[in-house]
mmCIF file of C-alpha atoms in Angstrom:
data_model
loop_
_atom_site.group_PDB
_atom_site.id
_atom_site.type_symbol
_atom_site.label_atom_id
_atom_site.label_comp_id
_atom_site.label_asym_id
_atom_site.label_seq_id
_atom_site.Cartn_x
_atom_site.Cartn_y
_atom_site.Cartn_z
ATOM 1 C CA VAL A 1 77.845 269.645 164.907
ATOM 2 C CA THR A 2 78.483 268.130 161.859
ATOM 3 C CA SER A 3 81.099 266.572 159.796
ATOM 4 C CA ASP A 4 81.960 264.704 156.023
ATOM 5 C CA ILE A 5 80.039 266.726 153.686
ATOM 6 C CA HIS A 6 81.594 265.689 150.883
ATOM 7 C CA VAL A 7 80.502 268.489 149.332
ATOM 8 C CA ASP A 8 82.231 267.234 146.140
ATOM 9 C CA LYS A 9 80.140 264.044 146.061
ATOM 10 C CA ASN A 10 76.775 265.092 147.640
ATOM 11 C CA GLY A 11 76.303 268.259 145.762
ATOM 12 C CA PRO A 12 75.545 272.167 146.497
ATOM 13 C CA ARG A 13 72.013 271.514 147.061
ATOM 14 C CA THR A 14 73.037 269.545 150.782
ATOM 15 C CA LEU A 15 75.304 272.412 151.023
ATOM 16 C CA GLU A 16 72.735 274.584 150.359
ATOM 17 C CA ALA A 17 70.451 272.558 153.373
ATOM 18 C CA LEU A 18 72.831 272.958 156.012
ATOM 19 C CA VAL A 19 73.478 276.774 155.647
ATOM 20 C CA ARG A 20 69.691 276.493 156.538
ATOM 21 C CA GLN A 21 69.292 274.253 159.398
ATOM 22 C CA VAL A 22 72.361 275.489 160.795
ATOM 23 C CA THR A 23 71.804 278.893 160.224
ATOM 24 C CA SER A 24 67.750 278.123 161.754
ATOM 25 C CA LEU A 25 69.735 276.902 165.386
ATOM 26 C CA GLU A 26 71.498 280.041 165.900
ATOM 27 C CA ALA A 27 74.166 278.663 167.096
ATOM 28 C CA ASP A 28 77.546 279.868 169.368
ATOM 29 C CA VAL A 29 79.932 277.229 167.670
ATOM 30 C CA LEU A 30 80.134 275.426 164.782
ATOM 31 C CA ILE A 31 82.139 272.219 164.326
ATOM 32 C CA VAL A 32 82.811 270.660 161.217
ATOM 33 C CA ALA A 33 84.489 267.693 162.082
ATOM 34 C CA GLY A 34 86.574 266.920 158.720
ATOM 35 C CA ASP A 35 85.916 265.341 155.086
ATOM 36 C CA VAL A 36 84.500 268.672 152.712
ATOM 37 C CA SER A 37 85.898 268.308 149.619
ATOM 38 C CA THR A 38 89.107 267.763 148.499
ATOM 39 C CA SER A 39 88.770 269.786 145.436
ATOM 40 C CA LEU A 40 90.859 272.794 147.001
ATOM 41 C CA THR A 41 88.114 275.073 145.202
ATOM 42 C CA THR A 42 85.050 273.289 146.546
ATOM 43 C CA PHE A 43 86.750 273.734 149.894
ATOM 44 C CA LEU A 44 86.554 277.094 149.711
ATOM 45 C CA GLU A 45 84.074 277.507 148.772
ATOM 46 C CA THR A 46 82.234 275.926 151.730
ATOM 47 C CA MET A 47 84.047 277.083 154.598
ATOM 48 C CA LEU A 48 82.693 280.853 152.869
ATOM 49 C CA ALA A 49 79.040 279.346 153.147
ATOM 50 C CA LEU A 50 79.677 278.305 156.755
ATOM 51 C CA ARG A 51 81.019 280.830 157.737
ATOM 52 C CA PRO A 52 77.895 283.415 158.364
ATOM 53 C CA CYS A 53 76.022 280.345 159.387
ATOM 54 C CA ALA A 54 77.400 280.483 163.498
ATOM 55 C CA GLU A 55 79.419 283.332 165.743
ATOM 56 C CA HIS A 56 82.609 280.908 165.281
ATOM 57 C CA VAL A 57 83.067 278.137 163.523
ATOM 58 C CA LEU A 58 86.333 275.737 164.064
ATOM 59 C CA PHE A 59 86.850 272.667 160.888
ATOM 60 C CA LEU A 60 90.084 270.219 161.546
ATOM 61 C CA ALA A 61 90.602 268.214 158.123
ATOM 62 C CA GLY A 62 89.560 264.847 157.236
ATOM 63 C CA ASN A 63 91.544 262.011 155.131
ATOM 64 C CA HIS A 64 89.220 263.456 151.697
ATOM 65 C CA ASP A 65 90.778 266.415 152.897
ATOM 66 C CA VAL A 66 94.208 265.990 152.467
ATOM 67 C CA TRP A 67 94.029 262.950 149.505
ATOM 68 C CA SER A 68 95.766 264.617 146.492
ATOM 69 C CA PRO A 69 96.823 262.638 143.346
ATOM 70 C CA PRO A 70 99.686 261.183 142.442
ATOM 71 C CA GLU A 71 100.646 264.327 139.699
ATOM 72 C CA GLN A 72 99.988 267.197 142.861
ATOM 73 C CA VAL A 73 102.250 265.074 144.642
ATOM 74 C CA ARG A 74 104.262 265.089 142.275
ATOM 75 C CA ILE A 75 104.671 268.635 142.992
ATOM 76 C CA GLY A 76 105.091 268.620 146.737
ATOM 77 C CA LEU A 77 101.029 269.289 147.506
ATOM 78 C CA ASP A 78 100.809 266.135 149.547
ATOM 79 C CA ALA A 79 98.845 265.089 152.654
ATOM 80 C CA TRP A 80 101.426 266.840 155.117
ATOM 81 C CA LYS A 81 101.346 269.712 152.996
ATOM 82 C CA ARG A 82 97.748 270.187 152.960
ATOM 83 C CA LEU A 83 97.078 270.107 156.291
ATOM 84 C CA ASP A 84 100.026 272.523 156.941
ATOM 85 C CA GLU A 85 99.588 275.180 154.929
ATOM 86 C CA VAL A 86 96.825 275.089 152.459
ATOM 87 C CA LEU A 87 93.837 273.711 154.361
ATOM 88 C CA PRO A 88 94.614 276.276 157.283
ATOM 89 C CA ALA A 89 95.756 279.661 154.903
ATOM 90 C CA ILE A 90 92.043 278.541 153.276
ATOM 91 C CA CYS A 91 90.705 278.468 156.340
ATOM 92 C CA ALA A 92 91.961 281.545 157.584
ATOM 93 C CA GLU A 93 90.728 283.614 154.745
ATOM 94 C CA ALA A 94 87.726 282.159 155.355
ATOM 95 C CA GLY A 95 87.704 283.491 158.627
ATOM 96 C CA VAL A 96 87.659 279.579 160.311
ATOM 97 C CA HIS A 97 89.484 279.026 163.018
ATOM 98 C CA ASP A 98 91.508 275.388 162.510
ATOM 99 C CA LEU A 99 91.908 272.987 165.065
ATOM 100 C CA ASP A 100 94.557 271.605 163.271
ATOM 101 C CA ARG A 101 96.762 274.568 163.721
ATOM 102 C CA GLY A 102 95.937 275.052 167.527
ATOM 103 C CA PRO A 103 93.304 274.882 170.076
ATOM 104 C CA VAL A 104 90.562 277.215 170.800
ATOM 105 C CA THR A 105 89.101 279.177 173.807
ATOM 106 C CA ILE A 106 85.123 279.976 173.443
ATOM 107 C CA GLY A 107 83.275 280.936 176.791
ATOM 108 C CA GLY A 108 85.596 278.927 179.059
ATOM 109 C CA LEU A 109 85.130 276.087 176.450
ATOM 110 C CA GLY A 110 89.092 275.037 175.432
ATOM 111 C CA PHE A 111 88.369 272.906 172.213
ATOM 112 C CA VAL A 112 91.146 271.456 170.942
ATOM 113 C CA GLY A 113 91.374 268.667 167.742
ATOM 114 C CA THR A 114 93.416 267.087 165.489
ATOM 115 C CA LEU A 115 92.754 265.096 161.829
ATOM 116 C CA GLY A 116 94.196 262.194 163.723
ATOM 117 C CA TRP A 117 95.257 258.893 161.372
ATOM 118 C CA TRP A 118 94.009 255.220 161.739
ATOM 119 C CA ASP A 119 96.620 253.069 163.754
ATOM 120 C CA LEU A 120 94.049 249.553 163.450
ATOM 121 C CA SER A 121 93.957 250.115 167.058
ATOM 122 C CA MET A 122 89.578 249.377 165.841
ATOM 123 C CA ARG A 123 89.367 246.486 163.500
ATOM 124 C CA ASP A 124 87.303 243.419 163.511
ATOM 125 C CA VAL A 125 90.062 241.275 164.746
ATOM 126 C CA GLU A 126 87.180 238.000 164.283
ATOM 127 C CA LEU A 127 87.380 238.987 161.209
ATOM 128 C CA GLY A 128 90.722 236.803 160.534
ATOM 129 C CA ALA A 129 92.414 239.428 156.861
ATOM 130 C CA PRO A 130 95.358 238.523 156.178
ATOM 131 C CA GLU A 131 98.300 241.452 158.393
ATOM 132 C CA GLU A 132 98.751 241.801 154.242
ATOM 133 C CA ALA A 133 95.073 243.715 153.557
ATOM 134 C CA TYR A 134 95.895 245.539 156.319
ATOM 135 C CA ALA A 135 99.219 246.676 154.613
ATOM 136 C CA THR A 136 97.135 247.519 150.394
ATOM 137 C CA GLY A 137 94.167 248.257 152.103
ATOM 138 C CA ALA A 138 92.632 245.439 149.940
ATOM 139 C CA TYR A 139 89.667 243.220 151.603
ATOM 140 C CA GLY A 140 86.315 241.400 150.870
ATOM 141 C CA GLY A 141 85.701 243.176 147.250
ATOM 142 C CA LEU A 142 86.388 246.324 149.100
ATOM 143 C CA ARG A 143 89.664 249.494 149.226
ATOM 144 C CA TRP A 144 90.016 251.780 151.699
ATOM 145 C CA MET A 145 91.484 254.368 149.245
ATOM 146 C CA ASP A 146 93.569 256.254 151.935
ATOM 147 C CA HIS A 147 96.507 253.743 150.216
ATOM 148 C CA VAL A 148 96.280 254.844 147.040
ATOM 149 C CA TYR A 149 95.579 258.907 147.779
ATOM 150 C CA ALA A 150 96.776 259.738 151.323
ATOM 151 C CA ARG A 151 100.958 260.691 150.470
ATOM 152 C CA PHE A 152 102.304 262.233 153.792
ATOM 153 C CA GLY A 153 106.243 261.840 151.844
ATOM 154 C CA ASP A 154 108.002 259.430 153.292
ATOM 155 C CA ASP A 155 106.017 258.476 156.298
ATOM 156 C CA PRO A 156 104.595 255.749 156.752
ATOM 157 C CA PHE A 157 100.574 255.491 158.067
ATOM 158 C CA PRO A 158 101.501 254.375 161.890
ATOM 159 C CA ALA A 159 103.816 257.349 162.129
ATOM 160 C CA VAL A 160 101.506 259.547 161.318
ATOM 161 C CA ALA A 161 98.564 258.487 162.761
ATOM 162 C CA GLU A 162 101.403 258.628 166.562
ATOM 163 C CA GLN A 163 102.714 262.302 165.267
ATOM 164 C CA LEU A 164 99.026 262.852 165.522
ATOM 165 C CA ARG A 165 98.418 262.109 168.796
ATOM 166 C CA ALA A 166 101.700 264.134 170.186
ATOM 167 C CA ARG A 167 99.699 266.796 168.296
ATOM 168 C CA LEU A 168 96.760 266.725 170.177
ATOM 169 C CA ALA A 169 98.479 265.793 173.575
ATOM 170 C CA GLY A 170 100.757 268.876 172.636
ATOM 171 C CA GLN A 171 97.288 271.051 172.610
ATOM 172 C CA LEU A 172 95.705 269.620 175.995
ATOM 173 C CA ALA A 173 98.937 270.855 177.347
ATOM 174 C CA GLU A 174 98.443 274.447 175.665
ATOM 175 C CA VAL A 175 94.997 274.978 175.763
ATOM 176 C CA GLN A 176 94.201 277.326 179.443
ATOM 177 C CA ALA A 177 90.977 275.865 180.497
ATOM 178 C CA ASP A 178 88.368 274.264 183.142
ATOM 179 C CA ARG A 179 86.397 271.848 180.111
ATOM 180 C CA VAL A 180 87.580 270.602 176.836
ATOM 181 C CA ALA A 181 86.030 269.647 174.406
ATOM 182 C CA VAL A 182 88.220 267.227 172.611
ATOM 183 C CA VAL A 183 87.287 267.145 167.973
ATOM 184 C CA THR A 184 88.914 264.365 165.659
ATOM 185 C CA HIS A 185 88.158 263.434 162.395
ATOM 186 C CA MET A 186 88.748 259.467 163.575
ATOM 187 C CA VAL A 187 87.360 257.982 165.873
ATOM 188 C CA GLN A 188 88.058 257.940 169.896
ATOM 189 C CA PHE A 189 86.298 255.169 171.090
ATOM 190 C CA ARG A 190 85.462 251.912 169.656
ATOM 191 C CA GLU A 191 81.350 252.415 171.359
ATOM 192 C CA GLN A 192 81.429 255.600 168.421
ATOM 193 C CA LEU A 193 82.069 252.938 165.847
ATOM 194 C CA PHE A 194 79.174 251.926 163.095
ATOM 195 C CA HIS A 195 79.208 248.474 162.583
ATOM 196 C CA LYS A 196 77.598 246.399 159.532
ATOM 197 C CA SER A 197 77.866 242.362 157.977
ATOM 198 C CA HIS A 198 79.334 243.064 154.801
ATOM 199 C CA PRO A 199 82.989 240.918 155.313
ATOM 200 C CA GLY A 200 84.263 244.070 153.618
ATOM 201 C CA TRP A 201 82.565 246.943 155.846
ATOM 202 C CA ARG A 202 84.128 245.336 158.570
ATOM 203 C CA PHE A 203 87.695 244.868 157.374
ATOM 204 C CA CYS A 204 87.170 248.831 156.559
ATOM 205 C CA GLN A 205 86.912 249.649 160.660
ATOM 206 C CA ALA A 206 90.413 249.355 161.052
ATOM 207 C CA PHE A 207 90.948 252.638 159.497
ATOM 208 C CA ILE A 208 88.105 254.391 161.272
ATOM 209 C CA GLY A 209 90.341 255.374 164.146
ATOM 210 C CA HIS A 210 92.691 255.237 166.461
ATOM 211 C CA ALA A 211 91.781 254.343 170.133
ATOM 212 C CA ALA A 212 94.905 256.448 171.699
ATOM 213 C CA LEU A 213 93.216 259.244 171.060
ATOM 214 C CA GLY A 214 90.623 258.187 173.504
ATOM 215 C CA GLU A 215 93.181 257.102 175.815
ATOM 216 C CA LEU A 216 94.102 261.065 176.556
ATOM 217 C CA ALA A 217 90.862 262.213 176.587
ATOM 218 C CA ARG A 218 89.651 260.410 178.885
ATOM 219 C CA ALA A 219 93.675 260.728 180.903
ATOM 220 C CA ASP A 220 92.482 264.365 181.098
ATOM 221 C CA GLU A 221 89.514 265.352 183.898
ATOM 222 C CA ARG A 222 89.010 268.239 182.343
ATOM 223 C CA VAL A 223 87.424 266.535 179.219
ATOM 224 C CA VAL A 224 83.830 266.985 178.999
ATOM 225 C CA LEU A 225 83.115 266.290 175.216
ATOM 226 C CA SER A 226 84.834 264.185 172.548
ATOM 227 C CA VAL A 227 83.511 265.032 169.045
ATOM 228 C CA CYS A 228 84.434 263.067 166.256
ATOM 229 C CA GLY A 229 83.235 262.765 162.097
ATOM 230 C CA HIS A 230 84.616 259.552 159.877
ATOM 231 C CA THR A 231 81.524 256.762 160.970
ATOM 232 C CA HIS A 232 78.958 258.451 158.201
ATOM 233 C CA ALA A 233 76.602 257.904 161.443
ATOM 234 C CA ALA A 234 75.299 259.651 164.111
ATOM 235 C CA SER A 235 75.987 258.440 168.376
ATOM 236 C CA GLN A 236 75.746 259.894 171.477
ATOM 237 C CA HIS A 237 77.308 257.764 174.497
ATOM 238 C CA GLN A 238 77.899 258.421 177.972
ATOM 239 C CA LEU A 239 81.415 257.224 178.696
ATOM 240 C CA GLY A 240 81.717 258.056 182.892
ATOM 241 C CA ARG A 241 82.361 262.087 182.608
ATOM 242 C CA LEU A 242 82.436 262.795 178.591
ATOM 243 C CA ARG A 243 79.488 263.284 177.123
ATOM 244 C CA ALA A 244 80.868 261.219 173.142
#
């Protein structure tokens, strides 16, 4: 599993090192859990580089992957367009399975997945930030840029979170497997949060996950593995039958 490569920020050497590392593992499945690049050209180059690293490569989008500047939104390339049409087409060209478009079963293990979206359920309630700050994404000297670059047509973020939660529920109903892995970009469980002391970062915790995604995973007894990205911090937790 890898996530949050941010190749457009970290550069090609990061990708080259990742390719070497994954190739050395001789993995059956490589999961890329979002935030590859906002640049579609860089995204394609990354998928083509990662495809030979494992027998199966699975991808799902992160928030940065669906960002569009205003000039692209004006011509119809908003977050829904990227998520539902552009990224799946690029993945198909590269021979990568886009989990946002549907589940896949490999070796008896079913994989379901979604970008997911945040709904403020992970917020730090002890911080005391005002509601207007969550509406604008700005507090404590930091600005959460989803509020600027993530435009899902006219859909407000709570509606986006619910639509993507419903898509994940649909995938769980569809997948035919006795054991299932749930993959999201957004954090599913509070145990997966990476806490920072800075007030601005405590505020940004609100935009990290959606607890209802984890509730879906817990409710399905077939789910044995839960994977997410977005935190930029590796961790493992045993949550009952689930390894997260």
